[in-house]
Tab-separated table of C-alpha atoms in Angstrom:
chain	number	residue	atom	x	y	z
A	1	MET	CA	0.000	0.000	0.000
A	2	SER	CA	1.320	3.413	-0.842
A	3	LEU	CA	-0.187	6.790	-0.167
A	4	THR	CA	-0.548	9.574	-2.710
A	5	LEU	CA	0.029	13.201	-1.906
A	6	ASP	CA	-3.743	13.715	-1.904
A	7	ASP	CA	-4.123	10.911	0.654
A	8	VAL	CA	-1.607	12.566	2.978
A	9	LYS	CA	-3.326	15.946	2.656
A	10	ARG	CA	-6.708	14.336	3.352
A	11	ILE	CA	-5.336	12.584	6.454
A	12	ALA	CA	-3.847	15.866	7.643
A	13	ARG	CA	-7.172	17.627	7.111
A	14	LEU	CA	-9.053	14.912	9.009
A	15	ALA	CA	-6.521	15.184	11.851
A	16	ARG	CA	-6.866	18.973	11.779
A	17	ILE	CA	-3.176	19.391	11.012
A	18	GLU	CA	-2.092	22.167	8.719
A	19	ILE	CA	0.779	21.134	6.443
A	20	ASP	CA	2.225	22.693	3.334
A	21	ASP	CA	3.228	20.823	0.175
A	22	ALA	CA	6.843	20.265	1.309
A	23	GLN	CA	5.735	18.776	4.632
A	24	ALA	CA	3.131	16.642	2.859
A	25	GLN	CA	5.810	15.295	0.505
A	26	THR	CA	8.124	14.446	3.421
A	27	THR	CA	5.288	12.805	5.326
A	28	GLN	CA	4.268	10.824	2.257
A	29	THR	CA	7.799	9.455	1.898
A	30	GLN	CA	7.986	8.523	5.589
A	31	LEU	CA	4.578	6.850	5.643
A	32	ASN	CA	5.268	4.889	2.468
A	33	THR	CA	8.558	3.677	3.982
A	34	ILE	CA	6.647	2.477	7.061
A	35	PHE	CA	4.028	0.726	4.896
A	36	ASP	CA	6.802	-0.983	2.894
A	37	LEU	CA	8.355	-2.257	6.138
A	38	ILE	CA	4.976	-3.565	7.299
A	39	ALA	CA	4.452	-5.343	3.970
A	40	THR	CA	7.904	-6.922	4.233
A	41	MET	CA	7.193	-8.129	7.767
A	42	GLN	CA	3.795	-9.542	6.772
A	43	ALA	CA	5.413	-11.515	3.944
A	44	VAL	CA	7.451	-13.577	6.437
A	45	ASP	CA	5.959	-17.009	7.171
A	46	THR	CA	5.421	-17.178	10.936
A	47	ALA	CA	3.338	-20.351	11.042
A	48	GLY	CA	4.353	-22.564	13.938
A	49	ILE	CA	6.309	-19.863	15.742
A	50	ALA	CA	5.158	-19.108	19.283
A	51	PRO	CA	4.655	-15.448	20.202
A	52	MET	CA	7.259	-13.881	22.465
A	53	ALA	CA	6.638	-11.569	25.410
A	54	HIS	CA	10.096	-10.030	25.071
A	55	ALA	CA	12.774	-9.907	22.396
A	56	GLN	CA	15.299	-11.480	24.753
A	57	GLU	CA	15.004	-14.437	27.092
A	58	VAL	CA	14.496	-12.457	30.290
A	59	TYR	CA	13.462	-14.084	33.546
A	60	GLN	CA	12.544	-12.343	36.755
A	61	ARG	CA	14.397	-13.694	39.731
A	62	LEU	CA	11.892	-14.466	42.470
A	63	ARG	CA	12.578	-15.009	46.139
A	64	ASP	CA	10.704	-17.266	48.532
A	65	ASP	CA	7.681	-15.612	50.116
A	66	VAL	CA	8.658	-15.850	53.777
A	67	VAL	CA	8.150	-13.478	56.716
A	68	THR	CA	11.401	-11.754	57.615
A	69	GLU	CA	10.192	-9.211	60.193
A	70	THR	CA	8.591	-9.690	63.585
A	71	ASP	CA	4.952	-8.775	64.266
A	72	ARG	CA	5.013	-5.332	65.932
A	73	HIS	CA	1.296	-4.652	65.573
A	74	ALA	CA	0.698	-4.576	69.340
A	75	ALA	CA	3.636	-2.208	69.924
A	76	PHE	CA	2.371	0.240	67.303
A	77	GLN	CA	-1.181	0.092	68.682
A	78	ALA	CA	0.107	0.731	72.220
A	79	VAL	CA	1.473	4.184	71.327
A	80	ALA	CA	-1.491	5.230	69.141
A	81	PRO	CA	-3.707	7.997	70.592
A	82	ALA	CA	-6.945	6.064	69.976
A	83	VAL	CA	-7.507	2.425	69.038
A	84	GLU	CA	-10.661	0.333	68.882
A	85	ASN	CA	-10.930	-3.330	67.836
A	86	GLY	CA	-7.414	-3.278	66.389
A	87	LEU	CA	-8.101	-0.191	64.241
A	88	TYR	CA	-6.651	3.287	64.543
A	89	LEU	CA	-9.251	5.959	65.294
A	90	VAL	CA	-8.812	9.390	63.709
A	91	PRO	CA	-10.731	12.641	64.188
A	92	LYS	CA	-13.751	13.183	61.972
A	93	VAL	CA	-12.803	15.519	59.113
A	94	ILE	CA	-16.022	15.780	57.083
A	95	GLU	CA	-19.246	16.588	58.869
């Protein structure tokens, strides 16, 4: 697929972009280059090839999900100004 100069101007008008003839010519060349690349990529036979999530084989190193800190819930609740049923109480802001 290749775009004509009229196609580029119509696209620019639809996008509400003001371009002159020189800019339209440059844009036409760039868009046609992109469409040629897409056509080349679509011509490649990819049957039987699994999709990839990343271009490189990257693995995230995971650690074991174990507790490493002690439970200090009671100590934090002891110094709180107001606590009820294990919850912190705060002053009412919106009336």
